Coordinates of C-alpha atoms and ligand atoms in Angstrom, one line a residue:
M1 CA 121.3 116.6 115.4
E2 CA 118.7 115.3 117.8
V3 CA 115.0 114.8 117.2
Y4 CA 112.6 115.1 120.1
R5 CA 109.0 114.2 120.2
F6 CA 106.5 116.0 122.4
P7 CA 103.4 114.0 122.7
T8 CA 100.3 115.9 123.5
A9 CA 96.7 114.9 123.9
Q10 CA 96.0 115.7 120.2
A11 CA 99.3 115.2 118.4
H12 CA 103.0 114.6 118.6
F13 CA 105.2 117.5 117.7
R14 CA 108.6 116.9 116.3
C15 CA 111.3 119.5 116.9
R16 CA 114.6 119.6 115.1
F17 CA 117.9 121.0 116.5
S18 CA 121.0 121.3 114.4
L19 CA 123.4 121.5 117.3
P20 CA 126.8 121.6 115.6
S21 CA 126.2 125.0 114.0
Q22 CA 124.3 126.2 117.1
I23 CA 121.6 127.1 114.7
V24 CA 118.5 125.7 116.2
R25 CA 116.1 124.8 113.5
L26 CA 112.7 124.1 114.9
R27 CA 110.2 122.3 112.8
F28 CA 106.9 121.4 114.3
V29 CA 105.3 118.6 112.5
C30 CA 101.7 118.0 113.5
S31 CA 101.8 114.7 111.9
A32 CA 98.5 113.4 111.1
D33 CA 99.5 109.8 111.0
L34 CA 100.8 110.0 114.5
R35 CA 97.6 111.3 115.9
T36 CA 96.2 109.0 118.5
N37 CA 92.8 107.7 118.8
G38 CA 92.7 106.3 122.3
N39 CA 95.6 103.8 122.3
K40 CA 95.2 103.2 118.6
Q41 CA 97.1 105.3 116.1
T42 CA 95.2 106.1 112.9
Q43 CA 96.4 107.0 109.5
S44 CA 95.1 110.0 107.7
Q45 CA 93.8 110.8 104.3
N46 CA 97.0 112.8 103.8
N47 CA 99.5 110.0 103.8
R48 CA 101.5 109.9 100.6
M49 CA 104.1 107.2 100.0
F50 CA 106.8 107.6 97.3
I51 CA 108.6 104.4 96.4
L52 CA 112.0 104.9 94.8
G53 CA 112.3 101.7 92.7
M54 CA 108.9 100.1 92.1
G55 CA 110.4 96.6 91.8
Y56 CA 109.2 93.4 93.4
V57 CA 108.8 94.7 96.9
G58 CA 107.9 98.3 95.8
E59 CA 105.0 97.1 93.7
F60 CA 103.8 94.8 96.5
V61 CA 104.0 97.6 99.1
A62 CA 102.2 100.0 96.8
K63 CA 99.3 97.7 96.1
H64 CA 99.2 96.7 99.8
L65 CA 98.9 100.3 101.0
I66 CA 96.3 101.2 98.4
S67 CA 94.2 98.1 99.3
Q68 CA 94.3 99.0 103.0
G69 CA 91.7 101.6 102.3
Q70 CA 93.2 104.1 104.7
G71 CA 93.5 106.9 102.2
W72 CA 97.1 106.2 101.1
A73 CA 98.2 107.8 97.9
V74 CA 101.2 106.0 96.4
S75 CA 103.6 107.0 93.6
G76 CA 107.0 105.7 92.6
T77 CA 109.6 105.2 90.0
C78 CA 110.8 102.6 87.5
T79 CA 113.3 102.7 84.7
S80 CA 111.3 101.5 81.6
I81 CA 108.2 102.6 79.8
V82 CA 107.1 98.9 79.4
K83 CA 107.2 98.4 83.2
K84 CA 105.5 101.8 83.8
E85 CA 102.6 100.7 81.6
K86 CA 102.4 97.3 83.1
L87 CA 102.4 98.5 86.7
G88 CA 99.2 100.6 86.2
L89 CA 100.2 102.8 89.1
D90 CA 101.3 106.4 89.4
V91 CA 104.9 105.7 88.3
H92 CA 107.5 108.1 87.0
L93 CA 110.4 107.1 84.7
F94 CA 113.5 107.8 86.8
Y95 CA 117.2 107.0 86.5
A96 CA 118.9 107.5 89.9
N97 CA 122.3 108.0 88.2
Q98 CA 120.9 111.2 86.7
P99 CA 118.1 112.3 89.0
E100 CA 115.6 114.7 87.5
L101 CA 114.6 117.7 89.6
E102 CA 111.0 117.2 88.4
V103 CA 110.8 113.9 90.1
I104 CA 112.6 115.2 93.3
N105 CA 109.9 117.9 93.4
I106 CA 107.2 115.2 93.2
M107 CA 109.0 113.4 96.1
N108 CA 108.6 116.6 98.1
Q109 CA 104.8 116.3 97.8
H110 CA 104.9 113.1 99.8
T111 CA 105.0 112.3 103.5
H112 CA 106.8 108.9 103.3
L113 CA 109.7 107.7 101.2
L114 CA 110.7 104.1 100.7
V115 CA 114.1 103.5 99.0
S116 CA 114.3 100.2 97.2
I117 CA 117.0 100.8 94.6
P118 CA 120.1 98.7 95.3
P119 CA 123.7 99.8 95.1
F120 CA 125.9 99.0 92.1
K121 CA 129.5 98.0 91.8
D122 CA 131.9 101.0 91.3
I123 CA 129.1 103.4 91.9
G124 CA 127.5 102.6 95.2
D125 CA 124.0 103.9 95.9
P126 CA 123.1 105.7 92.6
M127 CA 120.9 108.3 94.5
L128 CA 123.5 109.1 97.1
Q129 CA 126.0 110.1 94.4
H130 CA 123.8 113.1 94.4
A131 CA 123.4 113.5 98.2
E132 CA 124.1 117.2 98.2
L133 CA 121.4 117.8 95.5
L134 CA 119.0 115.8 97.7
R135 CA 119.9 117.7 100.8
R136 CA 119.2 120.9 99.0
E137 CA 116.1 119.9 97.0
L138 CA 114.3 117.5 99.4
N139 CA 113.1 120.3 101.6
S140 CA 109.5 119.6 102.0
E141 CA 107.8 120.2 105.3
R142 CA 105.5 117.3 104.3
L143 CA 108.2 114.6 104.1
Q144 CA 108.6 113.0 107.6
W145 CA 109.5 109.3 107.3
L146 CA 112.0 107.3 105.3
C147 CA 112.9 103.7 105.1
Y148 CA 115.9 102.3 103.2
L149 CA 115.7 98.6 102.2
S150 CA 119.0 96.9 102.8
T151 CA 120.0 93.3 103.2
T152 CA 121.3 91.0 106.0
S153 CA 124.3 90.3 103.8
V154 CA 126.1 93.3 105.4
Y155 CA 126.8 91.1 108.4
G156 CA 129.2 88.8 106.6
D157 CA 130.8 85.8 108.2
C158 CA 129.4 85.0 111.6
D159 CA 130.3 81.3 111.9
G160 CA 126.7 80.3 112.2
A161 CA 126.0 82.5 115.2
W162 CA 122.8 84.4 115.9
V163 CA 123.3 88.1 115.0
D164 CA 121.2 91.0 116.0
E165 CA 121.5 94.7 115.0
N166 CA 124.3 95.3 117.5
Y167 CA 126.6 92.9 115.8
Q168 CA 129.4 94.8 114.0
P169 CA 128.8 94.2 110.3
K170 CA 131.8 92.7 108.4
P171 CA 130.6 93.1 104.8
P172 CA 132.4 90.3 102.9
T173 CA 132.2 91.7 99.3
E174 CA 132.5 95.0 97.6
L175 CA 128.7 95.1 97.0
A176 CA 128.1 94.4 100.7
K177 CA 130.5 97.2 101.7
L178 CA 128.6 99.5 99.3
R179 CA 125.3 98.4 100.9
L180 CA 126.6 99.3 104.3
A181 CA 127.7 102.7 103.1
A182 CA 124.3 103.2 101.5
E183 CA 122.6 102.5 104.9
E184 CA 124.8 105.1 106.6
G185 CA 124.2 107.6 103.8
W186 CA 120.4 107.3 103.9
L187 CA 120.3 107.5 107.7
S188 CA 122.6 110.6 107.6
L189 CA 120.5 112.2 104.9
G190 CA 117.3 111.5 106.8
Q191 CA 118.8 113.0 109.9
D192 CA 119.9 116.2 108.1
L193 CA 116.5 116.6 106.6
G194 CA 114.7 116.0 109.9
L195 CA 113.1 112.8 108.8
A196 CA 112.5 109.7 110.8
A197 CA 114.9 107.5 108.8
H198 CA 115.1 103.7 109.2
V199 CA 117.0 100.8 107.7
F200 CA 115.4 97.5 107.1
R201 CA 117.9 94.6 106.7
L202 CA 115.9 92.1 104.7
G203 CA 116.5 88.4 104.5
G204 CA 116.0 86.6 101.1
I205 CA 112.7 88.0 99.8
Y206 CA 110.0 85.5 98.6
G207 CA 106.4 85.8 97.8
P208 CA 103.8 85.2 95.0
G209 CA 105.7 84.9 91.7
R210 CA 109.1 84.6 93.5
S211 CA 109.5 81.4 95.5
A212 CA 110.7 77.8 95.4
I213 CA 107.2 76.9 94.2
D214 CA 107.6 79.3 91.2
T215 CA 111.1 78.1 90.5
I216 CA 109.9 74.5 90.3
I217 CA 106.7 75.3 88.3
K218 CA 108.7 77.3 85.8
A219 CA 111.3 74.5 85.7
E220 CA 114.0 77.2 86.1
S221 CA 117.6 76.3 86.6
L222 CA 119.2 78.0 89.5
S223 CA 121.6 80.9 89.1
D224 CA 125.2 80.6 90.3
V225 CA 124.4 82.7 93.3
Q226 CA 121.4 80.5 94.1
R227 CA 123.5 77.4 93.7
A228 CA 126.1 78.8 96.1
R229 CA 123.3 79.4 98.6
S230 CA 122.1 75.9 98.2
S231 CA 124.8 74.5 100.4
K232 CA 124.0 76.8 103.2
K233 CA 122.7 75.5 106.4
F234 CA 121.0 78.7 107.4
T235 CA 119.3 81.1 105.0
S236 CA 117.3 84.0 106.4
R237 CA 114.2 84.8 104.5
I238 CA 111.1 87.0 104.7
H239 CA 107.8 86.8 102.9
V240 CA 107.0 90.1 101.1
A241 CA 103.7 90.4 103.0
D242 CA 105.7 90.5 106.2
I243 CA 107.9 93.3 104.8
C244 CA 104.6 95.3 104.3
N245 CA 103.6 94.2 107.8
A246 CA 106.8 95.6 109.3
L247 CA 106.6 98.8 107.2
N248 CA 103.1 99.4 108.5
E249 CA 104.3 99.1 112.1
C250 CA 107.3 101.3 111.5
I251 CA 105.1 104.0 110.0
R252 CA 102.9 103.8 113.1
K253 CA 105.9 103.8 115.5
P254 CA 108.7 105.7 113.8
S255 CA 112.1 105.5 115.6
P256 CA 114.6 107.8 113.9
G257 CA 118.0 106.2 113.0
R258 CA 116.9 102.7 113.9
I259 CA 118.0 99.6 112.0
Y260 CA 115.8 96.5 112.0
N261 CA 116.5 93.0 110.8
I262 CA 113.4 91.9 108.9
V263 CA 113.5 88.1 108.7
D264 CA 111.2 85.3 109.8
D265 CA 111.8 82.9 112.7
D266 CA 113.1 80.0 110.7
P267 CA 116.5 80.3 109.0
S268 CA 116.4 77.0 107.2
P269 CA 118.5 75.5 104.4
R270 CA 117.4 76.0 100.8
T271 CA 117.3 72.2 100.3
E272 CA 114.7 71.9 103.1
V273 CA 112.6 74.7 101.5
F274 CA 112.7 73.1 98.1
S275 CA 111.8 69.7 99.5
F276 CA 108.7 71.3 101.1
A277 CA 107.8 73.1 97.9
H278 CA 108.0 69.8 96.0
K279 CA 105.8 68.2 98.5
L280 CA 103.2 71.0 98.2
I281 CA 103.3 70.8 94.4
N282 CA 103.1 67.0 94.4
E283 CA 100.0 67.1 96.6
K284 CA 98.3 69.8 94.5
W285 CA 99.4 68.8 91.0
P286 CA 100.7 65.2 91.2
T287 CA 101.7 65.0 87.5
L288 CA 103.4 68.4 87.3
S289 CA 106.0 67.7 90.0
K290 CA 107.4 64.8 88.1
K291 CA 107.7 66.7 84.8
R292 CA 109.3 69.7 86.5
A293 CA 111.9 68.3 88.7
T294 CA 114.5 70.9 88.1
G295 CA 114.9 73.9 90.3
E296 CA 115.9 71.7 93.2
P297 CA 119.3 72.6 94.5
A298 CA 122.1 70.2 95.0
T299 CA 122.2 68.7 98.5
E300 CA 125.8 69.5 99.2
K301 CA 126.8 69.6 102.8
G302 CA 127.7 73.1 103.9
N303 CA 130.0 74.4 106.5
L304 CA 129.2 77.3 108.7
R305 CA 131.7 79.7 107.2
G306 CA 130.0 82.9 106.1
E307 CA 126.8 81.7 107.7
K308 CA 124.6 83.4 110.2
R309 CA 121.2 83.2 111.9
V310 CA 119.6 86.6 111.9
S311 CA 117.6 87.6 114.9
N312 CA 114.3 89.4 114.5
A313 CA 113.9 90.1 118.2
R314 CA 114.1 93.9 117.8
M315 CA 111.5 93.9 115.0
K316 CA 109.1 92.1 117.3
E317 CA 109.9 93.9 120.5
E318 CA 110.1 97.5 119.2
L319 CA 107.8 97.5 116.2
G320 CA 105.4 94.9 117.6
V321 CA 105.4 92.9 114.4
R322 CA 103.5 89.7 114.5
L323 CA 104.7 87.7 111.5
I324 CA 102.1 86.5 109.1
H325 CA 104.5 83.8 107.9
P326 CA 106.9 82.9 110.8
S327 CA 108.3 80.1 108.6
Y328 CA 108.7 79.3 104.9
R329 CA 106.1 76.6 105.5
S330 CA 103.1 78.8 105.9
G331 CA 104.6 81.3 103.3
L332 CA 104.9 78.6 100.6
Q333 CA 101.5 77.1 101.6
S334 CA 99.8 80.4 101.0
I335 CA 101.6 80.9 97.7
C336 CA 100.5 77.4 96.6
D337 CA 97.0 78.1 97.7
Q338 CA 96.9 81.3 95.6
I339 CA 97.7 79.5 92.4
H340 CA 94.3 78.6 91.0
D341 CA 95.3 77.4 87.5
H342 CA 95.1 73.7 86.9
P343 CA 97.7 72.8 85.7
P344 CA 99.4 76.1 86.7
I345 CA 100.4 78.4 83.9
F346 CA 103.0 80.6 85.4
K347 CA 102.3 84.3 85.3
F348 CA 105.3 86.6 85.4
M349 CA 104.9 89.4 88.0
Ligands
NAP1 N1 116.0 89.8 96.4 C1 116.3 89.6 97.6 O1 116.2 88.5 98.1 C2 116.8 90.7 98.5 C3 117.1 90.4 99.8 C4 117.5 91.5 100.6 C5 117.5 92.8 100.1 N2 117.1 93.0 98.8 C6 117.1 94.5 98.4 O2 115.9 95.0 98.7 C7 115.5 96.0 97.8 C8 114.2 95.6 97.1 O3 114.3 94.3 96.6 P1 113.5 93.9 95.3 O4 113.6 92.4 95.2 O5 112.1 94.5 95.3 O6 114.4 94.6 94.1 P2 114.0 94.8 92.6 O7 112.8 94.0 92.2 O8 115.3 94.4 91.8 O9 113.7 96.3 92.5 C9 114.7 97.3 92.4 C10 114.1 98.6 91.9 O10 115.2 99.5 91.7 C11 115.1 100.1 90.4 N3 116.4 100.5 89.9 C12 117.5 99.7 89.7 N4 118.5 100.5 89.3 C13 118.0 101.8 89.2 C14 118.6 103.0 88.8 N5 119.9 103.1 88.4 N6 117.8 104.1 88.9 C15 116.6 104.0 89.3 N7 116.0 102.9 89.6 C16 116.7 101.8 89.6 C17 114.4 99.1 89.6 O11 113.8 99.7 88.4 P3 112.9 98.8 87.4 O12 111.6 98.6 88.1 O13 112.8 99.7 86.2 O14 113.7 97.6 87.2 C18 113.4 98.5 90.5 O15 112.2 99.2 90.6 C19 116.6 96.1 96.8 O16 117.5 97.0 97.2 C20 117.3 94.7 96.9 O17 118.6 94.7 96.5 C21 116.8 92.0 98.0

């Protein structure tokens, strides 16, 4: 299937051909969010985002879109009533393993779909277990754009090399293999539905409430996975505000089937990040840092096996993303600046 765009003075029209069956399905989408205003593209009152999995990123994206004041309506899903009430957003209880038609019908009333549910061992992507149901039921003329949130862990062992999206992924674990399959599944579903479907391969996500600053303040001990990462020389990461930033650009400039690495410019070791976080905390709350010294990873020397430096060149060149936080330094500084309690009382997100 191929998707063509015909830009006109007023609008872009998207035209869908299902070539294999020789059945040509034409769908003209006069897509309001693609309308141009001089060189600037504007978003309309009709934009509706549905977020499958209103987790850390999902909640941040929802609140970001709503706060933009560009008429976005945002809905999504979570799996518990407690969370639903806490979010205070338009959220539906939803278990992807047993998707309810009612929620799929609600998805049909949206223009944009963000998929933020991870795959699970032995299952894979819980939604894609029901791909045929989705192909049948996600039939709205409104739905036009999709983004699947994936991870840079699909690349596997790259011996410390820089990798871009053309690098052939070598997923090292069962979960990474399932993730790669999920990427392919969502791109394929998007194509079959005539949507502009994208994959974002995210580096380690950090932001308010989830960062080295928070780990130190909460005096948390590191998980086994975090400890394993501590010895790494390069860890790609991305501030959640820059995920929103990249999503915004991708919505403005859809590119069906495209995969983007979403990482910052500075793949630094965790030890360096924690040292910097300690320094910021020490400057802002001198007594606290001494009391809460845990959370700092062991300073083992790593080797380059399984390591990679992930390039964000495509994100910058094609989407035109200008990072708000090109390095963990400005990201952590902004997180520290946003904590106003003295001494800080940690608030769980
Ligand atoms: N954390 C990282 O550093 C990192 C890095 C790269 C990529 N990623 C991936 O990027 C995506 C977003 O990350 P995140 O940190 O925002 O994830 P998150 O906070 O764990 O959110 C995941 C969301 O998926 C929902 N969910 C999980 N299992 C489900 C199921 N069976 N049915 C329906 N919903 C289900 C959760 O529901 P509840 O809200 O009810 O819990 C939650 O809303 C995830 O796929 C994550 O794996 C994460």
